[in-house]
Short mmCIF file of C-alpha atoms in Angstrom, two decimals:
data_model
loop_
_atom_site.label_atom_id
_atom_site.label_comp_id
_atom_site.label_asym_id
_atom_site.label_seq_id
_atom_site.Cartn_x
_atom_site.Cartn_y
_atom_site.Cartn_z
CA MET A 1 18.32 2.54 -12.44
CA ASP A 2 15.99 5.40 -13.29
CA VAL A 3 17.31 8.90 -13.92
CA SER A 4 14.97 11.88 -13.70
CA PRO A 5 15.45 15.61 -13.36
CA ALA A 6 15.69 17.01 -9.84
CA LEU A 7 12.90 19.20 -8.53
CA LEU A 8 14.56 22.57 -8.01
CA SER A 9 12.07 23.41 -5.26
CA ASN A 10 13.43 20.47 -3.23
CA VAL A 11 17.03 21.53 -3.79
CA ASN A 12 16.25 25.12 -2.81
CA ALA A 13 14.24 23.98 0.21
CA TRP A 14 17.16 21.93 1.48
CA ARG A 15 19.50 24.88 1.05
CA ASN A 16 17.02 27.31 2.65
CA ASN A 17 16.26 25.00 5.60
CA GLU A 18 12.64 24.42 4.59
CA PHE A 19 10.19 21.55 4.29
CA SER A 20 9.13 21.23 0.65
CA PHE A 21 6.04 19.16 -0.09
CA PHE A 22 4.89 18.43 -3.63
CA ASN A 23 1.64 16.47 -3.79
CA ALA A 24 2.62 14.88 -0.45
CA GLY A 25 0.36 12.59 1.51
CA LEU A 26 0.02 12.49 5.29
CA GLU A 27 2.53 9.63 5.57
CA GLU A 28 5.24 11.67 3.85
CA ILE A 29 4.47 14.79 5.89
CA GLY A 30 4.43 12.74 9.09
CA ALA A 31 7.78 11.14 8.25
CA GLU A 32 9.40 14.55 7.64
CA LEU A 33 8.05 15.98 10.91
CA SER A 34 9.09 12.87 12.84
CA HIS A 35 12.63 13.06 11.50
CA TRP A 36 13.12 16.80 11.94
CA TYR A 37 11.54 17.22 15.39
CA GLY A 38 12.50 13.80 16.79
CA ILE A 39 8.94 12.88 17.68
CA ASP A 40 6.63 9.93 17.10
CA VAL A 41 4.04 10.73 14.42
CA ARG A 42 1.06 8.50 13.69
CA VAL A 43 -1.28 8.95 10.73
CA LEU A 44 -4.99 8.10 10.78
CA GLY A 45 -7.32 8.19 7.80
CA GLN A 46 -4.90 8.47 4.89
CA ALA A 47 -6.61 9.81 1.78
CA ASP A 48 -4.71 8.70 -1.32
CA ASP A 49 -6.34 11.26 -3.60
CA LEU A 50 -5.28 14.29 -1.55
CA GLY A 51 -1.80 15.73 -1.88
CA PHE A 52 -0.32 18.79 -0.25
CA THR A 53 2.06 21.18 -1.95
CA GLY A 54 3.92 23.96 -0.20
CA VAL A 55 7.03 25.15 1.58
CA ILE A 56 7.36 25.72 5.35
CA SER A 57 10.42 26.99 7.19
CA LYS A 58 12.14 24.43 9.41
CA GLU A 59 12.88 27.27 11.83
CA LYS A 60 9.23 27.20 12.93
CA THR A 61 8.25 25.24 16.01
CA LEU A 62 6.35 21.98 15.67
CA GLU A 63 3.19 23.72 16.85
CA GLU A 64 3.58 26.45 14.22
CA VAL A 65 4.04 23.90 11.44
CA LEU A 66 1.01 21.91 12.60
CA SER A 67 -1.05 25.10 12.75
CA ILE A 68 -0.11 25.89 9.14
CA LEU A 69 -1.12 22.38 8.06
CA ARG A 70 -4.42 22.68 9.95
CA ARG A 71 -5.24 25.90 8.07
CA THR A 72 -5.46 23.90 4.85
CA GLY A 73 -8.80 22.65 6.14
CA GLN A 74 -7.79 19.07 5.32
CA ILE A 75 -5.51 18.09 8.21
CA LYS A 76 -6.30 17.83 11.90
CA TYR A 77 -3.82 16.94 14.60
CA GLN A 78 -3.56 15.97 18.23
CA ILE A 79 -0.47 16.17 20.44
CA THR A 80 -0.40 13.71 23.31
CA PRO A 81 2.18 12.95 26.00
CA TRP A 82 4.07 9.75 25.37
CA GLY A 83 6.56 8.48 27.89
CA ALA A 84 8.33 10.69 30.41
CA LYS A 85 9.39 13.56 28.15
CA GLU A 86 8.27 12.55 24.68
CA ARG A 87 5.25 13.65 22.70
CA ARG A 88 3.28 11.87 20.01
CA VAL A 89 1.54 13.68 17.18
CA ILE A 90 -1.46 12.14 15.50
CA LEU A 91 -2.27 13.48 12.02
CA MET A 92 -5.81 12.94 10.76
CA MET A 93 -7.89 13.79 7.71
#
């Protein structure tokens, strides 16, 4: 068992209904978006040396969150239909 101090930004983000990323890779971001919005997220071109740090409100739509991520200049995305009513998001570097 390993005990370490909690990141207060993560605790506050949970309480404030926000995504909180600290040096997060595309896989972690994709997993959070998939869980919160109930969508299928695929990641292409993972760069291990790039990490993203920031806080985004979970009250924003999926499209708003993706737009914020795109403005970093590092992440691109594509939303495609998948099944009858579902959508798939592809995150790319």
